[in-house]
Coordinates of C-alpha atoms and ligand atoms in Angstrom, one line a residue:
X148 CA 23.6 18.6 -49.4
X149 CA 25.9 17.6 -46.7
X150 CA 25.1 16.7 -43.3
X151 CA 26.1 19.8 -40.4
X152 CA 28.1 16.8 -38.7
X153 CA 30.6 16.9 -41.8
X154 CA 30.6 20.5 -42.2
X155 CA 27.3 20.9 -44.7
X156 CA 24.5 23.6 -43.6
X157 CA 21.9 22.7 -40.5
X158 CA 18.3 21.8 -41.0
X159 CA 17.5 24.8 -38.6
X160 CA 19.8 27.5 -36.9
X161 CA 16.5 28.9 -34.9
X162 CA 16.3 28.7 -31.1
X163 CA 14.2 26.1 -29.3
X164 CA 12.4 26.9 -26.6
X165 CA 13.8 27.9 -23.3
X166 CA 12.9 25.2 -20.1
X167 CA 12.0 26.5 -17.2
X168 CA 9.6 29.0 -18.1
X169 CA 8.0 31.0 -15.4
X170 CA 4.3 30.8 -14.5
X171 CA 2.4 34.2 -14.6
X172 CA 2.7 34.0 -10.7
X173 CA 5.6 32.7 -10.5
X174 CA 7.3 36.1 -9.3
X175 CA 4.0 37.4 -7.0
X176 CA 4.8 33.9 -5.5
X177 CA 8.3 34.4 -4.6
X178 CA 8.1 38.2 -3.3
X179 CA 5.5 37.1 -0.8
X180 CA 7.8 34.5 0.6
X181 CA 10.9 36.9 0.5
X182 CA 8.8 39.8 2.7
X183 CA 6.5 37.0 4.9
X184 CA 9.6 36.1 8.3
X185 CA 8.9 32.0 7.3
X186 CA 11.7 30.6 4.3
X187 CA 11.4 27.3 6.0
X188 CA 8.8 24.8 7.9
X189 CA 11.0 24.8 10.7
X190 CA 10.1 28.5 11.5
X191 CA 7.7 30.5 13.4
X192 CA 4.4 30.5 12.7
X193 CA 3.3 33.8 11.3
X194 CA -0.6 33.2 11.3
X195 CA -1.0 31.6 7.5
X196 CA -0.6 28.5 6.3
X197 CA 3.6 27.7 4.9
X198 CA 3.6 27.8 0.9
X199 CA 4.6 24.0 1.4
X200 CA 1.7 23.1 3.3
X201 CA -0.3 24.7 0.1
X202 CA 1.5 23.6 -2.0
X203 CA 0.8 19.8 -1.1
X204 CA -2.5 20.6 -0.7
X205 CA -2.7 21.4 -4.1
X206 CA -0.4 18.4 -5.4
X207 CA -2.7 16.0 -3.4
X208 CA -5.8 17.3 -4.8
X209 CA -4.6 17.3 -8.3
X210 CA -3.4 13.8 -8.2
X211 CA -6.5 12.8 -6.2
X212 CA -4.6 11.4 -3.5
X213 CA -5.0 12.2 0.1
X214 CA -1.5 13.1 1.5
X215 CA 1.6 14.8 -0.1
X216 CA 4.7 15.3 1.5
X217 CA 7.0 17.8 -0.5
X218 CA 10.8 17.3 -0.7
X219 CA 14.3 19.1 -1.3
X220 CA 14.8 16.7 -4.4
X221 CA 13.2 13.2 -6.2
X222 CA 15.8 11.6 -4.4
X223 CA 14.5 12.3 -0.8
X224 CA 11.0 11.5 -1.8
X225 CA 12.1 8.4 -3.1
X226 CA 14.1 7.9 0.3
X227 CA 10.8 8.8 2.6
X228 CA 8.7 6.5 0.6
X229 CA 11.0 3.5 1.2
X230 CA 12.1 4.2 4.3
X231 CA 8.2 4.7 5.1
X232 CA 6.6 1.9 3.5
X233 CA 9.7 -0.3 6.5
X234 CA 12.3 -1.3 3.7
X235 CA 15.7 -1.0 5.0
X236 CA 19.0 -3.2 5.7
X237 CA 19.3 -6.6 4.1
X238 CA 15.9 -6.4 2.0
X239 CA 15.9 -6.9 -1.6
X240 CA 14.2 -4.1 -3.8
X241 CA 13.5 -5.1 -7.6
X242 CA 14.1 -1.6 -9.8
X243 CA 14.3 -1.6 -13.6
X244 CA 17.6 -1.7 -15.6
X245 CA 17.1 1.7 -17.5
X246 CA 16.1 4.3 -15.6
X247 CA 18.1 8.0 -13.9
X248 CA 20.8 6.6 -11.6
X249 CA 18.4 7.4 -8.4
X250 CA 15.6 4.8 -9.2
X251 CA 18.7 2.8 -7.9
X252 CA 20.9 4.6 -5.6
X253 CA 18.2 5.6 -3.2
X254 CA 17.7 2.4 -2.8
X255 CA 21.2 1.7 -1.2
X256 CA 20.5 5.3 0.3
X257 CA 18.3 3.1 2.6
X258 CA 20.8 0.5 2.8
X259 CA 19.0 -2.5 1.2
X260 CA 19.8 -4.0 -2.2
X261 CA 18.8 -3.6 -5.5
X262 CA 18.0 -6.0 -7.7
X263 CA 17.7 -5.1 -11.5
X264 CA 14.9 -6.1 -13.7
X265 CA 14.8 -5.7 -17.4
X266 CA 12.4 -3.7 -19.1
X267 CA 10.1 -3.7 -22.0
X268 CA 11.6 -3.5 -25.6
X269 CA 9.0 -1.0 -26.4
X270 CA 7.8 0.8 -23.2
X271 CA 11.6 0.7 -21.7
X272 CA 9.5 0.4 -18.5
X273 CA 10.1 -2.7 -15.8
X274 CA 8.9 -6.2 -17.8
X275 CA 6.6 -7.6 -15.9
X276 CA 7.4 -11.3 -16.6
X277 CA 11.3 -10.2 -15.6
X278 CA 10.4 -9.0 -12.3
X279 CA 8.2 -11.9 -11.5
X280 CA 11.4 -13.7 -12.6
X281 CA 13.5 -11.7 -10.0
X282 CA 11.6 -12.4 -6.4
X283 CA 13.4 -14.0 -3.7
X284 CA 11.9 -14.5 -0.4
X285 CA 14.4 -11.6 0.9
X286 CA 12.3 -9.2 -1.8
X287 CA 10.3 -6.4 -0.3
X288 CA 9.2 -4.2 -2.7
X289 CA 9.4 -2.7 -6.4
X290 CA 10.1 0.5 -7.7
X291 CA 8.0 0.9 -10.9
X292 CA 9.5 4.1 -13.2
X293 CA 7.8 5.8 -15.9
X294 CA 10.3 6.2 -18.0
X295 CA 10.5 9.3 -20.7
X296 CA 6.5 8.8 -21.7
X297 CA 5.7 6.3 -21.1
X298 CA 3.4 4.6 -18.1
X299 CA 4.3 1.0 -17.1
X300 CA 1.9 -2.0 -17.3
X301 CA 0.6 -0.9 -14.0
X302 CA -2.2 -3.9 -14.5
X303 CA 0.3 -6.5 -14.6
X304 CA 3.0 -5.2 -11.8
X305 CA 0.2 -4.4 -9.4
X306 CA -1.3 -7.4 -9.7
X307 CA 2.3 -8.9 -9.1
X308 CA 3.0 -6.8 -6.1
X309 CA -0.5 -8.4 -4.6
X310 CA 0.6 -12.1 -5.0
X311 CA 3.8 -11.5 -3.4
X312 CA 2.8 -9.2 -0.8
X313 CA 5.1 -6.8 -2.1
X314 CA 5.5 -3.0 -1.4
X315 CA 4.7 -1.1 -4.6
X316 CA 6.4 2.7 -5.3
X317 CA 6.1 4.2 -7.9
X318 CA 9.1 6.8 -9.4
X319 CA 6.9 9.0 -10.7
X320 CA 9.8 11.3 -11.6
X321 CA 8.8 12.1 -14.9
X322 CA 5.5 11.8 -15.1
X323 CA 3.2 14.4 -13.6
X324 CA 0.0 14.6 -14.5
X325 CA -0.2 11.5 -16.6
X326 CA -3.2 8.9 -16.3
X327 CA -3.3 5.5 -16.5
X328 CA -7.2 3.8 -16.2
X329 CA -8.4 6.8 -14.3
X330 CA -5.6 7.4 -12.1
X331 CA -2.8 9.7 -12.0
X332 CA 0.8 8.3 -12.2
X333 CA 2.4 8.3 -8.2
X334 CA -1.4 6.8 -7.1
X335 CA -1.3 3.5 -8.0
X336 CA 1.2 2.2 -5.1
X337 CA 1.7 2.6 -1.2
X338 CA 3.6 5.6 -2.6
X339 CA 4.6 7.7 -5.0
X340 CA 7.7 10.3 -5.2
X341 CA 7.9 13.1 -8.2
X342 CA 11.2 14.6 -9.0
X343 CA 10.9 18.3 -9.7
X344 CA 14.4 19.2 -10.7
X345 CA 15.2 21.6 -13.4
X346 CA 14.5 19.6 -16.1
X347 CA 11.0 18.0 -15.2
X348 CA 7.9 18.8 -16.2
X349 CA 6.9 20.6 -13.3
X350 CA 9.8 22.6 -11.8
X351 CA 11.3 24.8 -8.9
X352 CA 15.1 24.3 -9.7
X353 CA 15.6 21.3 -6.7
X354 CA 12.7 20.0 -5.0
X355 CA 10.3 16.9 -4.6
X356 CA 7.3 15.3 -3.5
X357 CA 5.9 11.8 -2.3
X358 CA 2.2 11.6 -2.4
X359 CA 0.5 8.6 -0.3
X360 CA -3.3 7.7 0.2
X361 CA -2.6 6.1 3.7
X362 CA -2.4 9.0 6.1
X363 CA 0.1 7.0 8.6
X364 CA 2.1 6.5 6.0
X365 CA 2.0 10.3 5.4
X366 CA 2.7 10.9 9.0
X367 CA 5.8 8.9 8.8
X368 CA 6.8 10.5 5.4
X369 CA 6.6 14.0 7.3
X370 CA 8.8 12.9 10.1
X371 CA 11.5 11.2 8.3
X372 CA 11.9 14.6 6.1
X373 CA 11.9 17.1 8.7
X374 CA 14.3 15.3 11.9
X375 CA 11.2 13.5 13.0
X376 CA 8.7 16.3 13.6
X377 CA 5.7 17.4 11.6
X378 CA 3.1 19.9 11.0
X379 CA 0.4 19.3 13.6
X380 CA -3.3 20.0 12.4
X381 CA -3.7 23.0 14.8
X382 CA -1.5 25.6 14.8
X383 CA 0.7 27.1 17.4
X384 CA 0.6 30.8 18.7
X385 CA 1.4 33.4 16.6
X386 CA 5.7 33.4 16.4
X387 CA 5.7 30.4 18.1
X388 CA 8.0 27.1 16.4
X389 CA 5.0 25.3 13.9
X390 CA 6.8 22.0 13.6
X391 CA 6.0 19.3 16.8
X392 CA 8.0 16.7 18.1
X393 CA 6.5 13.1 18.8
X394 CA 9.8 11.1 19.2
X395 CA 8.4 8.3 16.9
X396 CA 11.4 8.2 14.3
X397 CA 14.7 9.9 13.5
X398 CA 14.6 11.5 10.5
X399 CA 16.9 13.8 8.1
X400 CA 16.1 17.2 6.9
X401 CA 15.0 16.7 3.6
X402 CA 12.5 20.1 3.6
X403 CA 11.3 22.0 0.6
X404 CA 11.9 25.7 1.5
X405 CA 9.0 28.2 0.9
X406 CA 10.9 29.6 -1.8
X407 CA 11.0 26.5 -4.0
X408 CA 6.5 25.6 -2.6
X409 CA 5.7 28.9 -3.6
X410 CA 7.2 28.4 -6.9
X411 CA 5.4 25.1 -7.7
X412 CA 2.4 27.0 -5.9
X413 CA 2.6 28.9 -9.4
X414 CA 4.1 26.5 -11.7
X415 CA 1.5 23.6 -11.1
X416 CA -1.2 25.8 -12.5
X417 CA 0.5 25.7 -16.0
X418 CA 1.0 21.9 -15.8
X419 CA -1.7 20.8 -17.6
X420 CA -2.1 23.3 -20.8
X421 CA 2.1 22.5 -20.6
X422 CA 1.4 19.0 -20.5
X423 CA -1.7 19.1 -23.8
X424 CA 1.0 21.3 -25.4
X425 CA 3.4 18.7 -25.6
X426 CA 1.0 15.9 -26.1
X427 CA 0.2 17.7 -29.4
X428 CA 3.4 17.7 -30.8
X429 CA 4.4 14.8 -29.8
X430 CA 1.4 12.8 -31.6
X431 CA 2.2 14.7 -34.9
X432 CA 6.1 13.5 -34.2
X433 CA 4.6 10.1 -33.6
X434 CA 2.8 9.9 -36.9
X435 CA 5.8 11.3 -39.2
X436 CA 8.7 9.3 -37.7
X437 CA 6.5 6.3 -37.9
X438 CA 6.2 6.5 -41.8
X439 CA 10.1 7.1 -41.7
X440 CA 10.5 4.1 -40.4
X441 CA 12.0 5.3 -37.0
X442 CA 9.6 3.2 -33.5
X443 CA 8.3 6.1 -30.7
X444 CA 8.3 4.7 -27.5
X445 CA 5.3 3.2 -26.8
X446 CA 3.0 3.2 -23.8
X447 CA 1.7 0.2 -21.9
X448 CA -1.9 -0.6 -22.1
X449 CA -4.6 1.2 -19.9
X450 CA -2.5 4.6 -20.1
X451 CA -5.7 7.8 -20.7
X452 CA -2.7 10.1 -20.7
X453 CA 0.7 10.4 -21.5
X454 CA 3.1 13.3 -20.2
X455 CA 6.5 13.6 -22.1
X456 CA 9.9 14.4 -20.4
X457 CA 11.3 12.6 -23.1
X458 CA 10.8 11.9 -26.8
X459 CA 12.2 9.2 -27.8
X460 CA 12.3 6.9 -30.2
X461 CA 13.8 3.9 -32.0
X462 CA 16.4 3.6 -35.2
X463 CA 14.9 1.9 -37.8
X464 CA 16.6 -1.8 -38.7
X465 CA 17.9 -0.4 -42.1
X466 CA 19.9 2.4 -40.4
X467 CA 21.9 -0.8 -38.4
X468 CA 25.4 -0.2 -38.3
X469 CA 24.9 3.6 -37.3
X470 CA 24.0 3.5 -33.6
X471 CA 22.4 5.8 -31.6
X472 CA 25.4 8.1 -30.5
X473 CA 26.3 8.8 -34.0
X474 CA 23.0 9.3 -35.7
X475 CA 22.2 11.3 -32.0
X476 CA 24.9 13.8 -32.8
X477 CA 24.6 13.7 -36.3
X478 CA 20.6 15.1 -35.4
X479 CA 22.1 17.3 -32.8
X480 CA 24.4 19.4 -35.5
X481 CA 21.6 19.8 -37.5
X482 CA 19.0 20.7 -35.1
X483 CA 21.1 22.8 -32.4
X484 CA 19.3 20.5 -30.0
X485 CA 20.6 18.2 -27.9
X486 CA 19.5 14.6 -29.2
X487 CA 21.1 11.8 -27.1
X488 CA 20.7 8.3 -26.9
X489 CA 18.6 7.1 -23.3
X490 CA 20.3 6.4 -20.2
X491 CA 22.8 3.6 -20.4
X492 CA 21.4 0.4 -18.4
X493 CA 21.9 1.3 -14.8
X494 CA 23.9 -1.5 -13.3
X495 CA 27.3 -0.7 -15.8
X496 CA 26.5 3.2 -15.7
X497 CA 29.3 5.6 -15.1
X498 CA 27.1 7.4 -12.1
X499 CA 26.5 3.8 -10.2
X500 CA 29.2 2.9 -8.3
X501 CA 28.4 1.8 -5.2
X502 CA 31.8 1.0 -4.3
X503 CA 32.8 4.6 -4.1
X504 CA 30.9 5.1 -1.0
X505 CA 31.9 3.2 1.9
X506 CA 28.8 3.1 4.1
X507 CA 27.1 1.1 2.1
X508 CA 27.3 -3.0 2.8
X509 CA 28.5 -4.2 0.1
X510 CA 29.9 -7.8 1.5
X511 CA 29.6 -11.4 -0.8
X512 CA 25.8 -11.2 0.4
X513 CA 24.9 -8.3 -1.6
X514 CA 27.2 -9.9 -4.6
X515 CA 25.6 -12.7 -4.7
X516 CA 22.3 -11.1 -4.3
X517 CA 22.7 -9.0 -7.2
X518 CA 25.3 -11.6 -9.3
X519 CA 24.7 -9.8 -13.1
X520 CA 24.6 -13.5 -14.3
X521 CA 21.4 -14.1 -12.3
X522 CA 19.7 -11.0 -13.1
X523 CA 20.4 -10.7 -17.1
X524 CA 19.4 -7.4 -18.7
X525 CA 19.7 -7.9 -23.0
X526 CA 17.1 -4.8 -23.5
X527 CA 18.4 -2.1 -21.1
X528 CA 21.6 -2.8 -22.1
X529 CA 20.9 -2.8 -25.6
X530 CA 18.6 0.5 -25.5
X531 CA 21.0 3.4 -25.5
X532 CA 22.5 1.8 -28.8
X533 CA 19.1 1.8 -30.8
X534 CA 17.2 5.0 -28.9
X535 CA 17.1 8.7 -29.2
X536 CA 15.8 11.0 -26.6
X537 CA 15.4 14.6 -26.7
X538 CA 13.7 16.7 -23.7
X539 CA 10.4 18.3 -23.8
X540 CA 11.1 21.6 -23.6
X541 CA 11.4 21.2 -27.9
X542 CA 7.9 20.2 -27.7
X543 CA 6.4 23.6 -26.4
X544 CA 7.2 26.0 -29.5
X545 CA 5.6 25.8 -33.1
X546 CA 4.0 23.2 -35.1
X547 CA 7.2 24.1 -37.8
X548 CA 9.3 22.6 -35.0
X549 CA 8.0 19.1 -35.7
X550 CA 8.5 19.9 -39.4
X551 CA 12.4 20.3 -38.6
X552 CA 12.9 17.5 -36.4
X553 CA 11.3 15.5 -39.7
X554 CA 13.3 16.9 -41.8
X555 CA 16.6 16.5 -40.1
X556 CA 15.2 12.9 -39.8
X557 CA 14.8 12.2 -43.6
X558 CA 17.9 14.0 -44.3
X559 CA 20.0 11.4 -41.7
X560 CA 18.2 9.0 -43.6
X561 CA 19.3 10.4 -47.2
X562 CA 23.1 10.3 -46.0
X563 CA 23.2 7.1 -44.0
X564 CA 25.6 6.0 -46.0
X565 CA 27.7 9.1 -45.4
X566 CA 27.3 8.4 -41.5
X567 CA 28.4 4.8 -41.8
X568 CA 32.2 6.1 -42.9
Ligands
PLP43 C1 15.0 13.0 -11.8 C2 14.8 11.6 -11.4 C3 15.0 11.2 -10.0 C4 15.6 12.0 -9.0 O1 15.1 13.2 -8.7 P1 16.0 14.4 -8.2 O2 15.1 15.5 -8.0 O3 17.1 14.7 -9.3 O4 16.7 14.0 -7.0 C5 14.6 9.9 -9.7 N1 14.1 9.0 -10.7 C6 13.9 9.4 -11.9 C7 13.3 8.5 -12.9 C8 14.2 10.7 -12.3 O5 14.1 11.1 -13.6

């Protein structure tokens, strides 16, 4: 048999599952918006609560959190949450080498620097010892991301963060729902922001959310996304403007529209059995390409729960010479499903380029500051050659799905001579 790649027959012409599915509600959700006079927070209030305001409700109590501020992306919430927690021009922000371009460029967005941190070999989360490695006295904070599925050693970078007296955010982007010694990812620092793009776990198209246990915090969070107003506890007479000005700080609109709440509204209540679904397959992927020889990404110690956005995993050492992009599409021809390698390390990624955007500051401080011959990252910059990722929409069909992604697997493995050529 010939491999698809070289014009042989695929392991599987079948469709994969379809990402993003709509909740039962999903549709009863949006109607009611559509018919209700309120598409926005900024808008009258029409004697019920806004979809966002349940909707964060709802996100708050499922993460057992107090506060939750939703957002129009990842990004914003990422933006809030710094901008909240007082980092801004000048301070230094450690973020890990492999990650979605955002982890990084939101922090620019808030006009302080970011300094990259290698991650671990086998989580691809921040390394713990790296970071330590990294501090200055002009750093301020971390951003800690849960990369694909895995949770990163929260033990160790918490414990860090308290030492230094550093801010702690997590870019829970990608990992809703998971758990990590009782608590859910986004919990564990000042603040946490969720991505809820198309192609996250928990979806509405574009939107967002930073969740906070410090109700000033929250406050500020609220302000900074809505042109510095906020929802105040009480509401106003029927029709009249909901949102209140204090004054305190000049924010940016950076809403969720009631359209995209009352989606999640619907969507969160699949989350979980979504979220077990995955889990399922993904253990019985774990097992087989393990006794192929191919690594899963691993978790970090003190993880209850994993979500996947991601599965990905490692080429074996006896596959060296075919790197990731050609055994990736190789996979992908005989799987009709896209099977890349991970992100490319951040810092030489086509997407970051600061120097395309002029308001940034971007003088011989910040080069020196962020001098790649200080801040030396071997594993992210190695991972995209030796790591395949597919998303987790391929996780939510049938058990025989695993069975093809195996055997597309063994048969790269049969032909990897053929692939060396
Ligand atoms: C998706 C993502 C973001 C950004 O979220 P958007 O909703 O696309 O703005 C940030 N960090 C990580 C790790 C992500 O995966």
């Amino acid at each position: 048999m010939t491999l698809a790649v070289h014009g042989g027959d695929p392991v599987r012409t079948a469709d994969w599952p379809l990402w993003p599915r709509p909740a039962e509600r999903a549709a009863e959700q949006l109607t009611e918006v559509l018919h209700s006079g309120r598409w926005s927070i900024s808008g009258p209030y029409r004697g019920t609560d806004t979809k966002e305001r349940t909707f964060a409700r709802m996100f708050a109590r499922y993460n057992g959190t107090g506060h939750c501020v939703p957002t129009a992306s990842g990004t914003a919430a990422l933006m809030i949450a710094l901008e909240a927690c007082g980092i801004g021009a000048g301070d230094e922000v450690l973020v890990p080498g492999l990650s979605w371009v955002a982890s990084a460029s939101t922090v620019l967005g808030v006009n302080a620097v970011p300094v990259f941190v290698d991650v671990d070999p086998d989580t691809l989360c921040m390394d713990p010892a790296a970071a330590e490695a990294a501090i200055t006295p002009a750093t301020r904070a971390l951003v800690v991301v849960h990369l694909y599925s895995s949770l990163a050693d929260m033990d160790a970078l918490r414990d860090l963060a308290r030492r230094h007296d550093l801010v702690l955010i997590e870019d829970a982007a990608q990992a809703h729902g998971a758990v990590y010694r009782g608590a859910r990812a986004g919990t564990m620092g000042r603040a946490g922001a969720f991505s809820m793009h198309h192609t996250k776990v928990l979806t509405c198209g574009e939107g967002g959310a930073a969740v906070t246990g410090d109700a000033e915090l929250a406050l500020r969070m609220a302000e900074l996304r809505a042109d510095g107003r906020h929802q105040p506890d009480r509401p106003p007479a029927l029709h009249e403007m909901e949102l209140v000005s204090t004054g305190t700080v000049m924010g940016s609109n950076r809403a969720l529209s009631e359209f995209h709440a009352a989606l999640l509204i619907a969507q969160l209540e699949e989350l979980d059995r979504y979220n077990e679904q995955r889990a399922l397959q993904a253990s019985v992927l774990e097992k087989a390409l393990t006794d192929l020889g191919f690594t899963p990404q691993r978790t970090s110690p003190g993880t209850e729960r994993r979500t996947y956005f991601g599965f990905v995993f490692r080429l074996p050492r006896d596959l060296d010479g075919v790197d990731a992009p050609t055994a990736g599409a190789a996979l992908t021809a005989e799987l009709g499903l896209p099977v890349k390698p991970v992100y490319p390390a951040i810092p030489g990624a086509p997407l970051y380029r600061p120097h395309s955007r002029r308001r940034f500051d971007l003088g011989a401080d910040h080069r020196r500051r962020t001098d790649p011959a200080r801040h030396r990252l071997p594993v992210s910059e190695l991972a995209a050659a030796r790591h395949l990722t597919f998303h987790h929409s391929a996780l939510l069909g049938e058990r025989r799905d695993a069975d093809d992604i195996v055997a597309a697997l063994r048969k790269l493995l049969d032909h990897r001579a053929d692939l060396g050529r």
